[in-house]
mmCIF file of C-alpha atoms in Angstrom:
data_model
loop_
_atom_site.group_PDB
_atom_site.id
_atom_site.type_symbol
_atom_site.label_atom_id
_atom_site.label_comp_id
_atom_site.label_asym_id
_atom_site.label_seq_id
_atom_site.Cartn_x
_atom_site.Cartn_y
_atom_site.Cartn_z
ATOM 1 C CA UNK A 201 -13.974 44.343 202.430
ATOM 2 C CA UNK A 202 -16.294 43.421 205.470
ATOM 3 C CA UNK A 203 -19.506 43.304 202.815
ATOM 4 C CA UNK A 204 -17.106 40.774 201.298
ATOM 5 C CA UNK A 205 -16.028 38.806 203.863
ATOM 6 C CA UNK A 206 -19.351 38.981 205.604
ATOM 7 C CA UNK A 207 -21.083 37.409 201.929
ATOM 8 C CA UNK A 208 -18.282 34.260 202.048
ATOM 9 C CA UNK A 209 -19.387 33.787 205.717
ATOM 10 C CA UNK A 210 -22.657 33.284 204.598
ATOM 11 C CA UNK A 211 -22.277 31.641 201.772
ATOM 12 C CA UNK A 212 -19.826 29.027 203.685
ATOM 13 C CA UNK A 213 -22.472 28.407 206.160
ATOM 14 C CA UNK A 214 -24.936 26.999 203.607
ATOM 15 C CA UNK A 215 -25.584 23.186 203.688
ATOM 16 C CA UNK A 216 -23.149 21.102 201.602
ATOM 17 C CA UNK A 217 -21.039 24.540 200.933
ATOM 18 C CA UNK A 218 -17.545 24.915 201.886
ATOM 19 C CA UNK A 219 -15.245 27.678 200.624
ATOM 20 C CA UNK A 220 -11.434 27.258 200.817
ATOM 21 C CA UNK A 221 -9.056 30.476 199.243
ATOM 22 C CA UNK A 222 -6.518 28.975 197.333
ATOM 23 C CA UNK A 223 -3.328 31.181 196.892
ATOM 24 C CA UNK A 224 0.078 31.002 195.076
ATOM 25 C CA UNK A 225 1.465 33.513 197.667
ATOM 26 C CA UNK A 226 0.676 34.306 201.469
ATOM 27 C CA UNK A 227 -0.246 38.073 201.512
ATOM 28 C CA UNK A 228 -2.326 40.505 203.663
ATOM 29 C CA UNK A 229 -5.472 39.022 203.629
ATOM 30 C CA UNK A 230 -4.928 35.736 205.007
ATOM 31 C CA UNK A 231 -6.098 37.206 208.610
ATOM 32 C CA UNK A 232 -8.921 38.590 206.920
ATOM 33 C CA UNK A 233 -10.036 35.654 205.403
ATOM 34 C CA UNK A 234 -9.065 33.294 208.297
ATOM 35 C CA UNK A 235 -10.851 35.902 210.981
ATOM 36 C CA UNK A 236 -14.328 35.055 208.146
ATOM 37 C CA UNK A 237 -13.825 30.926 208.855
ATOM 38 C CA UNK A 238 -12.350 30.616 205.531
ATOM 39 C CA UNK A 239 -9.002 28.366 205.673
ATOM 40 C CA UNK A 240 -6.417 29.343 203.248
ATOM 41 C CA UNK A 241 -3.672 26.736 201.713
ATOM 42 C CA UNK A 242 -0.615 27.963 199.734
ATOM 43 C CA UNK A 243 0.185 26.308 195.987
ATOM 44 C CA UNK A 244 2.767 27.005 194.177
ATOM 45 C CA UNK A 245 2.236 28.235 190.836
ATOM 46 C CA UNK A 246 5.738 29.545 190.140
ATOM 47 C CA UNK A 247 6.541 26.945 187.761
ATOM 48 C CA UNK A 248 3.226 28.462 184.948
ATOM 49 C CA UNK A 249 4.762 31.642 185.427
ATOM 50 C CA UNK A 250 8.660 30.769 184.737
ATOM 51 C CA UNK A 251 7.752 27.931 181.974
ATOM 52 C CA UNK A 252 9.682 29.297 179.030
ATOM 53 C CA UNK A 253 7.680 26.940 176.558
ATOM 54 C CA UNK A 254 4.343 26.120 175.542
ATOM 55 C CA UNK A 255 4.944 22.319 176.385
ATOM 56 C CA UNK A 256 7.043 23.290 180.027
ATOM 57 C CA UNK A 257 3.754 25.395 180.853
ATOM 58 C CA UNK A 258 1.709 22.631 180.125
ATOM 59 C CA UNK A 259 3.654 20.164 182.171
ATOM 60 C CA UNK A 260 3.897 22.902 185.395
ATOM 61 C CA UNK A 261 0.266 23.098 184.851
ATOM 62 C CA UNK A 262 0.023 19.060 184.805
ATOM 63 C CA UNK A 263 1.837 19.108 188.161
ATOM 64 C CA UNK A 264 -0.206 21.624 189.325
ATOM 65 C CA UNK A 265 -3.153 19.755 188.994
ATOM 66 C CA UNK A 266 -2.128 17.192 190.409
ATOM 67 C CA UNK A 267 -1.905 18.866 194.256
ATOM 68 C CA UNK A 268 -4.298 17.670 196.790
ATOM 69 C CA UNK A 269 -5.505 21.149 196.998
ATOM 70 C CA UNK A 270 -8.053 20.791 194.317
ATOM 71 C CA UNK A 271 -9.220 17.276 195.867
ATOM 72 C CA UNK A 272 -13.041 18.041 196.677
ATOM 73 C CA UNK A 273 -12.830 21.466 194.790
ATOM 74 C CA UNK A 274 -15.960 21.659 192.948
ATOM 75 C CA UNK A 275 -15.588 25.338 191.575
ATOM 76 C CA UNK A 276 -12.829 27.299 190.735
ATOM 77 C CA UNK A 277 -13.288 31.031 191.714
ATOM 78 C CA UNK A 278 -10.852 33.077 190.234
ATOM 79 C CA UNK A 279 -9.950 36.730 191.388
ATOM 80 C CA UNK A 280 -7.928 38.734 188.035
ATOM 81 C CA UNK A 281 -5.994 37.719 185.036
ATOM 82 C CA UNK A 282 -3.430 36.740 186.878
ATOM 83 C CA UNK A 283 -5.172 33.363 187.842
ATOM 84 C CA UNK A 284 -5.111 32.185 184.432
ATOM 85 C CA UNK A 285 -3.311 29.001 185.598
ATOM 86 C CA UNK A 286 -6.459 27.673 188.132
ATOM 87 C CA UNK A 287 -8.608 28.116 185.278
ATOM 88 C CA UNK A 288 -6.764 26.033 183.431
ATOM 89 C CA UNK A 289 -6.067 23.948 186.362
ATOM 90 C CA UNK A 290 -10.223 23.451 186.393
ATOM 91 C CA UNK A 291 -10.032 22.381 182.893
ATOM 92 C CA UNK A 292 -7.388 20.008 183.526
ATOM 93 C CA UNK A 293 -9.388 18.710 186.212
ATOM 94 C CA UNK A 294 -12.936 18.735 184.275
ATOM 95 C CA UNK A 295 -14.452 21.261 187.031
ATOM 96 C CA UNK A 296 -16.321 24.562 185.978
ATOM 97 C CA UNK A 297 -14.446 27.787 186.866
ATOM 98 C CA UNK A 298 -15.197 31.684 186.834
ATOM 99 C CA UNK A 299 -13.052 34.436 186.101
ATOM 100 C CA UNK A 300 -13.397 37.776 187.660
ATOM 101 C CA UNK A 301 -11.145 40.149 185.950
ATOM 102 C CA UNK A 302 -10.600 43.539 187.045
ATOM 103 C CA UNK A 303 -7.728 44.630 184.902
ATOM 104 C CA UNK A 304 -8.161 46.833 181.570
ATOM 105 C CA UNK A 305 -5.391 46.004 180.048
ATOM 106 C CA UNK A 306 -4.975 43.928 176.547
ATOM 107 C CA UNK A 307 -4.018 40.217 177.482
ATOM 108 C CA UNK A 308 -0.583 40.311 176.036
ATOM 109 C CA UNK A 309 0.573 43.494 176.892
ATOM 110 C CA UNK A 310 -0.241 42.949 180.813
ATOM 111 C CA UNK A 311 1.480 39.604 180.661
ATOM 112 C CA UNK A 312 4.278 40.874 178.990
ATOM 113 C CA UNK A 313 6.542 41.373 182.183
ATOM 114 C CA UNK A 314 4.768 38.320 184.200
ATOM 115 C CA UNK A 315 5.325 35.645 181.564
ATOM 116 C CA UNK A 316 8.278 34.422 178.570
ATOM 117 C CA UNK A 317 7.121 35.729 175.506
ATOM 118 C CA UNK A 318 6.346 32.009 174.150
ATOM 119 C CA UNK A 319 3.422 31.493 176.936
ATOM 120 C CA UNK A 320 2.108 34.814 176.204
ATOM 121 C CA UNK A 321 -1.199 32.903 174.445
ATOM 122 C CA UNK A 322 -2.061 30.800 177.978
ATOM 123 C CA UNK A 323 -3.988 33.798 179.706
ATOM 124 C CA UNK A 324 -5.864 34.286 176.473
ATOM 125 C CA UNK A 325 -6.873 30.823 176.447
ATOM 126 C CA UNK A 326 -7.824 30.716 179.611
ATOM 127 C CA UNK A 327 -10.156 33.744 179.279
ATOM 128 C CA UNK A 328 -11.531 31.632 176.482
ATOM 129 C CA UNK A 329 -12.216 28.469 178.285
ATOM 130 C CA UNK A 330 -13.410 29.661 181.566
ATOM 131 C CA UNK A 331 -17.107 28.815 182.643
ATOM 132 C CA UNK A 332 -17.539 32.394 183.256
ATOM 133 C CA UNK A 333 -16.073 35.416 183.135
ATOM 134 C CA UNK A 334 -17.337 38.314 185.014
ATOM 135 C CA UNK A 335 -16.379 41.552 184.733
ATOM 136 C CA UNK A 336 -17.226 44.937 187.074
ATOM 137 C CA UNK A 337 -17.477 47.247 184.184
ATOM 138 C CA UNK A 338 -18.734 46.879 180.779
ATOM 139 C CA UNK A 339 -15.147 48.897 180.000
ATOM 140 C CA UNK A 340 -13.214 46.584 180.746
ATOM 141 C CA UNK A 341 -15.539 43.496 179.504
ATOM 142 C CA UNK A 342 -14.994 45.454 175.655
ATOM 143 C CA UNK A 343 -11.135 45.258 176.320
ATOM 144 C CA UNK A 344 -12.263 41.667 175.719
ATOM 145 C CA UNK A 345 -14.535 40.977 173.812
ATOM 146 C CA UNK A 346 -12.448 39.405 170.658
ATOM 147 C CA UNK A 347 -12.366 36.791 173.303
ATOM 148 C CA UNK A 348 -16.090 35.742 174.183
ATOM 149 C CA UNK A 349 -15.899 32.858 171.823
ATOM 150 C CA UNK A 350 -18.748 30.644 173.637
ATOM 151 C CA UNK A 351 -20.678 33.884 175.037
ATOM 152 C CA UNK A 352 -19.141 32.875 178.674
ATOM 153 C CA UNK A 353 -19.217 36.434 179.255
ATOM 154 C CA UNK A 354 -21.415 38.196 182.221
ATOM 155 C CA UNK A 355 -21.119 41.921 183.650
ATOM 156 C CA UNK A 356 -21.811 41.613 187.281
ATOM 157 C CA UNK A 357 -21.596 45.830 188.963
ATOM 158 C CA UNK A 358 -21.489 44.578 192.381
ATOM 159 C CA UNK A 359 -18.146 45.653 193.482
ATOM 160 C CA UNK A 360 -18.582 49.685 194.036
ATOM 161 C CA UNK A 361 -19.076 50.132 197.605
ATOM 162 C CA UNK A 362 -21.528 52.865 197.245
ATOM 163 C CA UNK A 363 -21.968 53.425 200.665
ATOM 164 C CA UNK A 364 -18.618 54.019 201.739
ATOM 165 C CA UNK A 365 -17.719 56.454 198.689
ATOM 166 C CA UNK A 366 -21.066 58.397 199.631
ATOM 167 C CA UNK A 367 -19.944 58.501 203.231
ATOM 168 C CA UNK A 368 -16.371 59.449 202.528
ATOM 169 C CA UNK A 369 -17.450 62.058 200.162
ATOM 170 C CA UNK A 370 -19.786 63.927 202.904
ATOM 171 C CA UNK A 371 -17.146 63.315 205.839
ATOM 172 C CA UNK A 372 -14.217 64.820 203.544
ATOM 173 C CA UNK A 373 -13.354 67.778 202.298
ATOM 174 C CA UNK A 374 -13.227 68.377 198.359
ATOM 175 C CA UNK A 375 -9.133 68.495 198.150
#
């Protein structure tokens, strides 16, 4: 969103802050995100996802941490569930990390056509050992909960663009 965007501008522009996106795919908002000043660099976390072990998973995510990528990374934001691996990449690397998650789903059955049934516990444990995790709705933080074992848990209700609904509600009809 442009409030979005506009917040990583100015957060970037602090003294001694830098912000980098990190991606395992190229997608639609690399323009968006370059247009902000933000640079974006590709990784290639294919090898978490198609690990059909415990033991390969750990070894993809060994690799992984290795990439220059994470060289003067000093925080690991990440956006949904589905960036279980940087999390654990942060671990790897001793670096705190935060996980925003979004999705409302239990861990297992979400995962369950992303990942081999053996590495269905990694996403769990990374929800575990994350910094942080922040959630947008005290919903979805009780989907959860069974896994707030060190009270890393915050509820953060700053994604609703207010604004915009109001103003799309008033400019549109009601069908």
């Amino acid at each position: 969103s442009p409030r979005r965007r506009t917040s990583c501008r100015l957060t970037a522009a602090q003294p001694g802050v830098s912000i980098r996106v990190v991606s395992p795919e190229d997608g639609p908002l690399r323009a968006r995100f370059e247009q902000a000043g933000l640079p974006v660099q590709l990784v290639d976390a294919a090898p978490v996802f198609a690990a059909a072990t415990p033991a390969a998973q750990s070894a993809a995510l060994a690799t992984l941490a290795q990439d220059p990528a994470w060289a003067d990374t000093d925080l690991f934001i990440c956006n949904t569930m589905v960036t279980f691996w940087a999390v654990q990449v942060a671990r790897r690397l001793d670096r705190p990390s935060v996980l925003y998650i979004h999705e409302s789903m239990a861990v297992r059955k979400f995962f369950s056509v992303l990942l081999p049934a053996a590495t269905l516990d990694a996403p769990a444990a990374a929800i575990r050992e994350a910094t942080r995790v922040v959630f947008t709705a005290e919903a979805t933080r009780k989907v959860f909960e069974d896994l707030d074992a060190d009270d890393n848990f915050r509820s953060l209700k700053s994604w609703v663009d207010i604004d915009r609904i109001e103003a799309f509600c008033a400019a549109s009809d009601k069908r």
